[in-house]
Amino acid sequence: LVAIVQCAVLWSEGNNFAFMTRRQTTWFIGIWTLMLQVVPTIFLVFITWPVGEFFCRQRWPAKLAAWDAFFRGRWTNATFARSALRGLCAGVLAAGVLATLLHGLQRGVSGVDVFGSTWFGFELATAAPSLVLIALTIAFQMPLYLISAFLVPSWQPKGRIGRWLRPPMIVVSALGVALVQTRLLMLPTSVWLLVVLLMGLVPTVLFLTTDLFTALSAIFTTMLALESVPMLIADHGTLQLHGALLLLAAALPTLVSLRWLGSEREFTYTYDDIPPHVRRIAERERQRVELETAAGIQSSILPELPPRLNGVDLAYSYLPASEVGGDFYDVLALEDGRVALAIGDVAGHGVSSGLVMSMVKSALAVQVTYDPEIASVLATLNRMVHQGARQRLLTTLCYALIDPARGQVTYSSAGHLEPYRITGDGRVESLRVGAYPLGVRSQITPQVRSSRLEAGDALFLCSDGLVEACPEGSDEPFGFDRLEASLQRHAALPPDALKEAVLDDLQRYLGHPLSDHALGRQEDDLTILIARLPGD
């Protein structure tokens, strides 16, 4: 702003509006410059920088290391020192080539001060020309150089198309960079094209071959070096001092980091360097990967049941409410010809419930292999949940042993929904039994009961996600009455068809497909397990 005010005083000279005083004209030109040059430049950088940064960090993240070190004030490392030194050397070389070129062109152009029209202007008449030139360079020119030299090359397609497009994209970038120097438009066309080519290619090529900070520090050095020439050769001590200040400003990054040039200390990113929005994205991605991993582990633990086991026809359905569910089931064939069935539910759903579920399911398989009797299984699982589940997540279990040869089922429940016996003639009978859920007490005394299973009878087990499912916008659940009515209507169907019929009735009641659980409509896991003795 100070630079704009100082320049506005000079710009107002020779611009006399009849209806304005000299001071009013100065304010008008200053505000006009601020609104039509500074603000649009800031807005343009604000819009385009995230795009270029996104593409560059995906393709060339190392090109931004020195740039990030500069903005974070971490100059004491070899990464930044190398980039600063490269930029200084490249800028001095480019300034020398350009000065020589313009001096040579001056001989062939009459009536125009090529060298002076390009770099030297009224800024020298200000009170602090070096500070004004540095401020104007940083505020007006460097942001546009940043956009042109950084955004365009970063925004190149990958593969063969990108290789074909690279040369024309470099030319476009060079034109955009050079046009920042509005004074170039005052030059003859031939001179303008040569200057455009050199000034545009320097930062673009440096960015593609090295890194962003090298490219920008090189062009910054080039401009300040050329602008310092008339001050250094002037017969005026103050101007010479300001010329030296311009060179000092160009060399400052190199001077403060030069001692670390040969060190092994490199710029490394820390967790605090990551932008907050990137941290949130990374955290969500980490959670997604963890959920996918947990879901994969859970799917490997829950078995794929065969249609028949030890002469018992089976059907099942498992619909978790999230990536990791709390329901579990298992069916195991015993050596004596019996079949062990289990269905359980850990309160809630998600990772915590899934971990407890995996622990109980694994222990169940081991215990049934060692001793499948109901009292032993429930006592062992209760002790394990009580000692191992620190969060005391409510865990229920219904466990049954079917003896096809004797036509008998022995069963018990630890706080789980009671199983249903569906007879061949369509009767639905609730096998009532109850006990505390697993882990509530250190010891459990399960109620073990038996029931006859005739040929064609089925045993239906489910989790509370079936009976507690509610339509969207309603608090009335599917309930036991609707479930029992559905079982009676479809009692004659084989196990797999019976399962599908019950789920169809539930879907009609809910008013949306059960697959929409992925959209968050399903509030709890839903599991069904059916075992039927074949008919005569």
Coordinates of C-alpha atoms in Angstrom, one line a residue:
L1 CA 0.0 0.0 0.0
V2 CA 2.9 2.4 0.8
A3 CA 4.3 1.7 -2.7
I4 CA 1.0 2.4 -4.3
V5 CA 0.6 5.7 -2.4
Q6 CA 4.1 6.8 -3.4
C7 CA 3.6 5.8 -7.1
A8 CA 0.1 7.3 -7.1
V9 CA 1.7 10.7 -6.3
L10 CA 3.9 10.4 -9.4
W11 CA 1.2 8.8 -11.6
S12 CA -1.0 11.8 -10.8
E13 CA 1.4 14.2 -12.4
G14 CA 0.3 15.1 -15.9
N15 CA -3.1 13.7 -15.2
N16 CA -5.3 16.6 -14.4
F17 CA -9.1 16.1 -14.1
A18 CA -10.9 19.4 -14.2
F19 CA -13.3 18.4 -11.5
M20 CA -10.6 17.1 -9.1
T21 CA -7.8 18.6 -7.1
R22 CA -4.3 17.2 -7.2
R23 CA -4.9 15.3 -4.0
Q24 CA -8.2 13.9 -5.2
T25 CA -6.5 12.8 -8.4
T26 CA -3.8 11.0 -6.4
W27 CA -6.4 9.2 -4.3
F28 CA -8.4 8.3 -7.4
I29 CA -5.4 6.8 -9.1
G30 CA -4.3 4.9 -6.0
I31 CA -7.8 3.4 -5.4
W32 CA -8.1 2.7 -9.1
T33 CA -4.7 0.8 -9.0
L34 CA -5.7 -1.1 -5.9
M35 CA -9.1 -2.2 -7.2
L36 CA -8.1 -3.0 -10.8
Q37 CA -4.6 -4.4 -10.3
V38 CA -4.0 -5.6 -6.7
V39 CA -7.4 -7.1 -5.9
P40 CA -7.8 -8.9 -9.3
T41 CA -4.3 -10.3 -8.8
I42 CA -5.0 -11.5 -5.3
F43 CA -8.3 -13.1 -6.5
L44 CA -6.6 -14.8 -9.5
V45 CA -3.9 -16.3 -7.3
F46 CA -6.6 -17.4 -4.7
I47 CA -8.5 -19.2 -7.4
T48 CA -5.7 -20.8 -9.4
W49 CA -3.1 -21.6 -6.8
P50 CA -5.1 -24.5 -5.2
V51 CA -5.5 -26.1 -8.7
G52 CA -1.9 -25.9 -9.6
E53 CA -0.8 -27.1 -6.1
F54 CA -3.2 -30.0 -6.3
F55 CA -1.8 -31.2 -9.7
C56 CA 1.8 -30.5 -8.7
R57 CA 1.6 -32.4 -5.4
Q58 CA 0.2 -35.3 -7.2
R59 CA 2.8 -35.4 -10.0
W60 CA 5.9 -33.6 -8.6
P61 CA 5.7 -33.2 -4.9
A62 CA 9.5 -32.7 -4.6
K63 CA 9.2 -29.4 -6.7
L64 CA 7.3 -27.8 -3.8
A65 CA 9.7 -28.8 -0.9
A66 CA 11.9 -25.6 -1.1
W67 CA 8.8 -23.4 -1.6
D68 CA 7.2 -24.9 1.5
A69 CA 10.5 -24.4 3.5
F70 CA 10.5 -20.8 2.4
F71 CA 7.0 -20.1 3.6
R72 CA 7.4 -22.0 6.8
G73 CA 10.6 -20.0 7.6
R74 CA 12.7 -23.2 7.7
W75 CA 15.7 -22.0 5.8
T76 CA 18.4 -23.9 7.7
N77 CA 18.5 -26.9 5.5
A78 CA 20.3 -28.0 2.3
T79 CA 17.1 -28.4 0.4
F80 CA 16.3 -24.7 0.6
A81 CA 19.9 -23.6 0.2
R82 CA 20.4 -25.5 -3.0
S83 CA 17.2 -24.1 -4.5
A84 CA 18.0 -20.5 -3.4
L85 CA 21.6 -20.7 -4.9
R86 CA 20.3 -22.2 -8.2
G87 CA 17.7 -19.4 -8.4
L88 CA 20.3 -16.7 -7.7
C89 CA 22.8 -18.0 -10.3
A90 CA 20.1 -18.5 -12.9
G91 CA 18.6 -15.1 -12.3
V92 CA 22.0 -13.4 -12.6
L93 CA 22.7 -15.3 -15.8
A94 CA 19.3 -14.4 -17.3
A95 CA 19.8 -10.8 -16.4
G96 CA 23.1 -10.7 -18.0
V97 CA 21.8 -12.3 -21.2
L98 CA 18.8 -10.0 -21.3
A99 CA 20.8 -6.9 -20.7
T100 CA 23.3 -7.9 -23.4
L101 CA 20.4 -8.6 -25.8
L102 CA 18.7 -5.3 -25.2
H103 CA 21.9 -3.4 -25.5
G104 CA 22.6 -5.0 -28.8
L105 CA 19.0 -4.4 -30.1
Q106 CA 19.3 -0.7 -29.2
R107 CA 21.7 -0.2 -32.1
G108 CA 19.1 -1.4 -34.6
V109 CA 16.1 0.5 -33.2
S110 CA 15.9 4.3 -33.5
G111 CA 13.7 6.6 -31.6
V112 CA 13.0 4.2 -28.7
D113 CA 15.1 3.6 -25.6
V114 CA 14.8 -0.2 -25.6
F115 CA 16.7 -0.7 -22.4
G116 CA 15.1 2.1 -20.4
S117 CA 11.6 1.5 -21.7
T118 CA 11.8 -2.1 -20.5
W119 CA 13.0 -1.7 -17.0
F120 CA 13.6 1.8 -15.8
G121 CA 10.7 4.1 -15.0
F122 CA 9.4 6.7 -12.6
E123 CA 9.9 4.5 -9.5
L124 CA 13.4 6.0 -9.3
A125 CA 11.8 9.4 -8.4
T126 CA 10.1 8.0 -5.3
A127 CA 11.6 8.6 -1.8
A128 CA 12.6 4.9 -1.4
P129 CA 13.0 3.5 -4.9
S130 CA 14.4 0.2 -3.8
L131 CA 11.6 -0.6 -1.4
V132 CA 9.0 0.6 -4.0
L133 CA 10.5 -1.6 -6.7
I134 CA 10.6 -4.7 -4.4
A135 CA 7.1 -4.1 -3.3
L136 CA 5.7 -3.7 -6.8
T137 CA 7.6 -6.7 -8.0
I138 CA 6.3 -8.9 -5.2
A139 CA 2.7 -7.5 -5.3
F140 CA 2.1 -7.2 -9.1
Q141 CA 4.6 -9.3 -11.0
M142 CA 5.5 -12.4 -8.9
P143 CA 1.9 -13.6 -8.3
L144 CA 1.3 -13.7 -12.1
Y145 CA 4.7 -15.3 -12.7
L146 CA 3.7 -17.9 -10.1
I147 CA 0.5 -18.6 -11.9
S148 CA 1.9 -18.8 -15.4
A149 CA 5.1 -20.7 -14.6
F150 CA 3.5 -23.1 -12.1
L151 CA -0.2 -23.7 -13.0
V152 CA 0.2 -24.2 -16.7
P153 CA 3.0 -26.8 -16.6
S154 CA 1.4 -28.6 -13.7
W155 CA -1.9 -28.9 -15.5
Q156 CA -0.6 -31.2 -18.2
P157 CA -2.2 -34.5 -19.0
K158 CA -0.2 -37.6 -18.2
G159 CA 1.1 -40.1 -20.8
R160 CA 1.7 -39.6 -24.5
I161 CA -0.8 -36.8 -24.8
G162 CA 1.1 -34.9 -22.1
R163 CA 4.4 -35.3 -23.9
W164 CA 2.9 -33.9 -27.1
L165 CA 1.2 -31.0 -25.3
R166 CA 4.3 -30.0 -23.3
P167 CA 6.0 -27.8 -25.9
P168 CA 2.9 -25.7 -26.7
M169 CA 2.0 -25.5 -23.0
I170 CA 5.5 -24.1 -22.3
V171 CA 5.0 -21.5 -25.1
V172 CA 1.6 -20.6 -23.6
S173 CA 3.2 -20.3 -20.2
A174 CA 6.0 -18.2 -21.5
L175 CA 3.6 -15.8 -23.1
G176 CA 1.6 -15.5 -19.9
V177 CA 4.7 -14.8 -17.9
A178 CA 6.2 -12.2 -20.2
L179 CA 2.9 -10.3 -20.6
V180 CA 3.2 -9.5 -16.9
Q181 CA 5.7 -6.8 -17.9
T182 CA 3.2 -4.3 -19.4
R183 CA 6.1 -2.0 -20.3
L184 CA 7.1 -4.6 -22.9
L185 CA 4.1 -3.5 -25.0
M186 CA 6.0 -0.2 -25.6
L187 CA 8.7 -1.9 -27.5
P188 CA 8.9 -2.7 -31.2
T189 CA 7.3 -6.0 -32.1
S190 CA 10.6 -7.8 -32.9
V191 CA 12.2 -6.7 -29.6
W192 CA 9.0 -7.6 -27.8
L193 CA 9.0 -11.2 -29.1
L194 CA 12.6 -11.8 -28.1
V195 CA 12.1 -10.5 -24.6
V196 CA 8.8 -12.4 -24.3
L197 CA 10.6 -15.6 -25.3
L198 CA 13.5 -15.2 -22.8
M199 CA 11.4 -13.9 -19.8
G200 CA 8.8 -16.5 -20.3
L201 CA 11.0 -19.5 -20.8
V202 CA 13.3 -18.8 -17.8
P203 CA 10.9 -19.5 -15.0
T204 CA 8.9 -22.2 -16.9
V205 CA 11.9 -24.3 -17.9
L206 CA 13.5 -23.9 -14.4
F207 CA 10.3 -25.1 -12.8
L208 CA 10.1 -28.2 -15.1
T209 CA 13.8 -29.0 -14.6
T210 CA 14.3 -28.0 -10.9
D211 CA 11.6 -26.8 -8.6
L212 CA 9.2 -23.9 -8.0
F213 CA 11.3 -21.8 -5.6
T214 CA 14.3 -21.9 -8.0
A215 CA 12.1 -20.7 -10.9
L216 CA 10.5 -17.8 -8.9
S217 CA 13.7 -16.7 -7.2
A218 CA 15.5 -16.7 -10.6
I219 CA 12.9 -14.4 -12.2
F220 CA 12.9 -12.2 -9.0
T221 CA 16.6 -11.9 -9.2
T222 CA 16.5 -11.1 -12.9
M223 CA 14.1 -8.2 -12.4
L224 CA 15.8 -6.8 -9.4
A225 CA 19.3 -7.1 -11.0
L226 CA 18.2 -5.2 -14.1
E227 CA 16.4 -2.6 -12.1
S228 CA 19.5 -2.0 -10.0
V229 CA 21.7 -1.2 -13.0
P230 CA 20.8 2.5 -13.4
M231 CA 21.0 3.1 -9.6
L232 CA 24.5 1.5 -9.4
I233 CA 25.9 3.5 -12.3
A234 CA 24.2 6.8 -11.2
D235 CA 26.5 9.5 -9.8
H236 CA 24.4 9.7 -6.6
G237 CA 25.2 8.0 -3.4
T238 CA 21.6 7.4 -2.3
L239 CA 20.7 5.8 -5.6
Q240 CA 23.7 3.6 -5.4
L241 CA 22.7 2.5 -1.9
H242 CA 19.2 1.6 -3.2
G243 CA 20.7 -0.3 -6.1
A244 CA 22.8 -2.3 -3.6
L245 CA 19.6 -3.0 -1.5
L246 CA 17.9 -4.5 -4.6
L247 CA 20.8 -6.9 -5.1
L248 CA 20.8 -7.7 -1.4
A249 CA 17.1 -8.5 -1.5
A250 CA 17.7 -10.8 -4.4
A251 CA 20.6 -12.6 -2.7
L252 CA 19.0 -12.7 0.8
P253 CA 17.6 -16.3 0.7
T254 CA 21.0 -17.6 -0.5
L255 CA 22.9 -15.6 2.1
V256 CA 20.9 -16.8 5.1
S257 CA 21.0 -20.5 4.0
L258 CA 24.4 -20.7 2.4
R259 CA 26.1 -22.3 5.5
W260 CA 23.7 -25.3 5.2
L261 CA 24.5 -25.8 1.5
G262 CA 26.8 -28.8 2.1
S263 CA 25.0 -30.2 5.1
E264 CA 23.0 -33.4 5.2
R265 CA 20.1 -31.6 6.8
E266 CA 17.2 -31.8 4.3
F267 CA 13.8 -30.3 4.5
T268 CA 11.3 -32.9 5.7
Y269 CA 7.6 -32.6 6.2
T270 CA 6.0 -33.0 9.7
Y271 CA 2.4 -33.7 10.6
D272 CA 2.0 -30.0 11.4
D273 CA 3.0 -29.1 7.8
I274 CA 0.0 -30.9 6.4
P275 CA -3.0 -28.5 5.8
P276 CA -6.0 -29.1 8.0
H277 CA -8.2 -30.1 5.0
V278 CA -5.6 -32.6 3.8
R279 CA -5.4 -34.0 7.3
R280 CA -9.2 -34.5 7.3
I281 CA -9.0 -36.2 4.0
A282 CA -6.2 -38.4 5.1
E283 CA -8.0 -39.3 8.3
R284 CA -11.1 -40.2 6.4
E285 CA -9.0 -42.3 4.0
R286 CA -7.3 -44.0 7.0
Q287 CA -10.7 -44.8 8.6
R288 CA -12.0 -46.1 5.3
V289 CA -9.0 -48.4 4.9
E290 CA -9.4 -49.6 8.5
L291 CA -13.1 -50.3 8.0
E292 CA -12.4 -52.2 4.8
T293 CA -9.8 -54.2 6.5
A294 CA -12.0 -54.9 9.5
A295 CA -14.9 -55.8 7.1
G296 CA -12.6 -58.2 5.2
I297 CA -11.5 -59.8 8.5
Q298 CA -15.1 -60.1 9.6
S299 CA -16.2 -61.6 6.3
S300 CA -13.5 -64.2 6.6
I301 CA -14.6 -65.1 10.1
L302 CA -18.4 -65.4 9.3
P303 CA -18.8 -68.7 7.4
E304 CA -20.4 -69.3 4.0
L305 CA -22.8 -72.1 4.9
P306 CA -23.6 -75.1 2.7
P307 CA -27.2 -75.8 1.8
R308 CA -27.1 -79.0 3.8
L309 CA -25.0 -80.2 6.8
N310 CA -25.3 -83.6 8.5
G311 CA -28.7 -84.0 6.9
V312 CA -30.1 -80.6 7.9
D313 CA -31.1 -78.1 5.3
L314 CA -29.7 -74.6 5.9
A315 CA -30.4 -71.0 4.9
Y316 CA -29.0 -67.7 6.2
S317 CA -28.8 -64.0 5.6
Y318 CA -26.5 -61.4 7.0
L319 CA -27.0 -57.7 6.4
P320 CA -24.7 -55.4 8.5
A321 CA -25.9 -51.8 9.1
S322 CA -22.3 -50.5 8.5
E323 CA -19.0 -51.8 7.1
V324 CA -18.4 -53.8 10.3
G325 CA -21.4 -55.4 12.0
G326 CA -22.0 -56.7 15.5
D327 CA -24.1 -59.8 14.5
F328 CA -22.5 -63.2 14.1
Y329 CA -23.7 -66.7 13.3
D330 CA -22.2 -70.2 12.8
V331 CA -23.3 -73.7 12.0
L332 CA -20.9 -76.6 12.8
A333 CA -21.2 -80.3 12.1
L334 CA -20.4 -82.5 15.1
E335 CA -18.7 -85.9 14.9
D336 CA -21.7 -87.6 16.6
G337 CA -24.0 -86.4 13.7
R338 CA -25.5 -83.4 15.5
V339 CA -25.5 -79.9 14.2
A340 CA -24.6 -76.9 16.4
L341 CA -26.3 -73.6 15.5
A342 CA -25.5 -70.2 17.0
I343 CA -26.6 -66.7 16.4
G344 CA -25.5 -63.7 18.5
D345 CA -25.5 -59.9 18.6
V346 CA -23.1 -57.4 20.1
A347 CA -24.8 -54.2 21.0
G348 CA -24.5 -51.5 18.3
H349 CA -22.5 -51.8 15.2
G350 CA -19.2 -50.5 13.9
V351 CA -15.6 -51.3 14.7
S352 CA -15.9 -51.8 18.5
S353 CA -18.9 -54.1 18.2
G354 CA -17.1 -55.9 15.3
L355 CA -14.0 -56.6 17.5
V356 CA -16.1 -58.1 20.3
M357 CA -18.1 -60.1 17.8
S358 CA -14.9 -61.5 16.2
M359 CA -13.6 -62.5 19.6
V360 CA -16.8 -64.2 20.6
K361 CA -17.3 -65.9 17.2
S362 CA -13.7 -67.3 17.3
A363 CA -14.1 -68.6 20.9
L364 CA -17.4 -70.2 20.0
A365 CA -15.8 -72.2 17.2
V366 CA -13.0 -73.4 19.5
Q367 CA -15.3 -74.3 22.4
V368 CA -17.8 -76.2 20.2
T369 CA -14.9 -78.2 18.8
Y370 CA -13.7 -79.0 22.3
D371 CA -17.0 -79.4 24.1
P372 CA -20.3 -78.6 22.3
E373 CA -22.6 -79.0 25.2
I374 CA -24.8 -75.9 25.8
A375 CA -23.8 -75.4 29.5
S376 CA -20.1 -75.5 28.6
V377 CA -20.4 -73.2 25.6
L378 CA -22.4 -70.5 27.4
A379 CA -20.2 -70.6 30.5
T380 CA -17.0 -70.3 28.5
L381 CA -18.2 -67.5 26.3
N382 CA -19.7 -65.6 29.3
R383 CA -16.4 -65.8 31.2
M384 CA -14.4 -64.6 28.1
V385 CA -16.7 -61.7 27.5
H386 CA -16.8 -60.7 31.1
Q387 CA -13.0 -60.7 31.4
G388 CA -12.1 -59.5 27.9
A389 CA -14.7 -56.9 26.8
R390 CA -13.6 -53.9 28.8
Q391 CA -16.4 -51.7 27.4
R392 CA -19.0 -54.2 28.6
L393 CA -20.8 -54.2 25.3
L394 CA -24.0 -56.1 25.8
T395 CA -23.6 -59.5 24.0
T396 CA -26.5 -61.9 23.4
L397 CA -26.4 -65.5 22.1
C398 CA -28.8 -68.2 21.1
Y399 CA -27.3 -71.6 20.9
A400 CA -28.9 -74.9 19.8
L401 CA -28.0 -78.5 19.1
I402 CA -30.1 -80.4 16.5
D403 CA -30.0 -84.2 16.5
P404 CA -31.5 -85.2 13.2
A405 CA -31.4 -88.9 14.1
R406 CA -33.5 -88.5 17.3
G407 CA -35.6 -85.6 15.9
Q408 CA -34.7 -83.3 18.8
V409 CA -33.4 -79.9 19.4
T410 CA -31.7 -78.7 22.6
Y411 CA -31.4 -75.0 23.0
S412 CA -30.7 -72.1 25.3
S413 CA -30.4 -68.3 25.1
A414 CA -28.3 -65.7 26.8
G415 CA -30.5 -62.6 26.4
H416 CA -31.1 -63.3 22.7
L417 CA -34.4 -63.5 20.9
E418 CA -36.1 -66.8 21.3
P419 CA -36.0 -69.2 18.4
Y420 CA -39.1 -70.3 16.5
R421 CA -40.1 -73.8 15.7
I422 CA -42.1 -74.0 12.4
T423 CA -44.0 -77.2 12.0
G424 CA -44.7 -78.9 8.7
D425 CA -48.4 -78.1 9.0
G426 CA -47.7 -74.3 9.3
R427 CA -47.8 -73.8 13.1
V428 CA -45.3 -71.3 14.5
E429 CA -44.2 -71.9 18.1
S430 CA -41.9 -69.7 20.1
L431 CA -39.4 -71.7 22.1
R432 CA -39.3 -69.6 25.2
V433 CA -36.1 -69.6 27.2
G434 CA -34.1 -66.9 28.9
A435 CA -30.9 -65.9 30.8
Y436 CA -28.7 -62.9 31.3
P437 CA -26.6 -61.7 28.3
L438 CA -23.0 -62.7 28.1
G439 CA -20.6 -60.8 30.4
V440 CA -23.2 -59.2 32.6
R441 CA -22.2 -61.5 35.5
S442 CA -19.0 -63.4 36.2
Q443 CA -20.9 -66.7 36.1
I444 CA -24.0 -67.7 34.2
T445 CA -26.6 -70.5 34.8
P446 CA -28.3 -71.1 31.5
Q447 CA -31.7 -72.6 31.1
V448 CA -31.3 -75.6 28.8
R449 CA -34.5 -76.9 27.2
S450 CA -35.4 -79.5 24.5
S451 CA -38.1 -79.8 21.9
R452 CA -39.2 -82.3 19.3
L453 CA -38.4 -81.7 15.6
E454 CA -40.5 -83.8 13.2
A455 CA -39.6 -84.3 9.6
G456 CA -40.3 -81.0 7.7
D457 CA -40.0 -78.9 10.9
A458 CA -37.7 -75.9 10.9
L459 CA -35.9 -73.8 13.4
F460 CA -35.9 -70.1 12.8
L461 CA -33.3 -67.8 14.5
C462 CA -32.8 -64.1 14.0
S463 CA -31.3 -61.0 15.5
D464 CA -33.3 -58.0 16.8
G465 CA -32.5 -56.0 13.7
L466 CA -35.3 -57.9 12.0
V467 CA -38.1 -57.2 14.5
E468 CA -36.9 -53.7 15.4
A469 CA -36.7 -52.4 11.8
C470 CA -38.9 -49.3 11.3
P471 CA -40.0 -47.5 8.1
E472 CA -38.4 -44.2 7.5
G473 CA -40.2 -41.5 9.5
S474 CA -42.0 -44.0 11.7
D475 CA -41.4 -45.4 15.2
E476 CA -43.5 -48.5 14.7
P477 CA -41.2 -51.6 14.2
F478 CA -41.8 -54.6 12.1
G479 CA -42.4 -56.5 15.4
F480 CA -43.0 -60.1 16.4
D481 CA -46.6 -60.2 15.3
R482 CA -45.7 -59.4 11.7
L483 CA -42.8 -61.8 11.8
E484 CA -44.9 -64.7 13.1
A485 CA -47.6 -63.9 10.5
S486 CA -45.0 -64.0 7.7
L487 CA -43.6 -67.3 9.0
Q488 CA -47.1 -68.8 9.0
R489 CA -47.8 -67.7 5.5
H490 CA -44.6 -69.2 4.1
A491 CA -44.1 -72.1 6.5
A492 CA -44.3 -74.7 3.7
L493 CA -41.4 -73.2 1.7
P494 CA -37.9 -74.7 1.8
P495 CA -35.3 -72.8 4.0
D496 CA -33.9 -70.5 1.3
A497 CA -37.3 -69.6 -0.1
L498 CA -38.6 -69.0 3.4
K499 CA -35.7 -66.6 4.2
E500 CA -36.4 -64.6 1.0
A501 CA -40.1 -64.5 1.7
V502 CA -39.6 -63.1 5.2
L503 CA -37.1 -60.5 3.8
D504 CA -39.6 -59.5 1.1
D505 CA -42.3 -58.9 3.7
L506 CA -39.9 -56.8 5.6
Q507 CA -39.0 -54.7 2.6
R508 CA -42.6 -54.1 1.7
Y509 CA -43.2 -52.9 5.2
L510 CA -40.2 -50.6 5.3
G511 CA -40.9 -49.2 1.8
H512 CA -37.3 -49.5 0.5
P513 CA -34.9 -52.3 -0.5
L514 CA -32.8 -53.7 2.2
S515 CA -29.7 -53.0 0.1
D516 CA -30.3 -49.3 1.1
H517 CA -28.6 -50.1 4.4
A518 CA -25.5 -48.7 2.7
L519 CA -27.3 -45.3 2.6
G520 CA -27.8 -45.4 6.4
R521 CA -31.5 -46.4 6.4
Q522 CA -30.8 -49.6 8.3
E523 CA -30.3 -48.8 12.0
D524 CA -29.1 -52.3 13.2
D525 CA -27.5 -55.4 11.8
L526 CA -30.0 -58.0 10.5
T527 CA -29.2 -61.8 10.6
I528 CA -31.4 -64.8 9.8
L529 CA -30.5 -68.4 10.3
I530 CA -32.9 -71.3 9.3
A531 CA -32.4 -75.1 9.8
R532 CA -35.0 -77.6 8.6
L533 CA -35.2 -81.4 8.9
P534 CA -36.0 -82.8 5.5
G535 CA -39.6 -84.1 5.0
D536 CA -40.4 -87.8 4.5

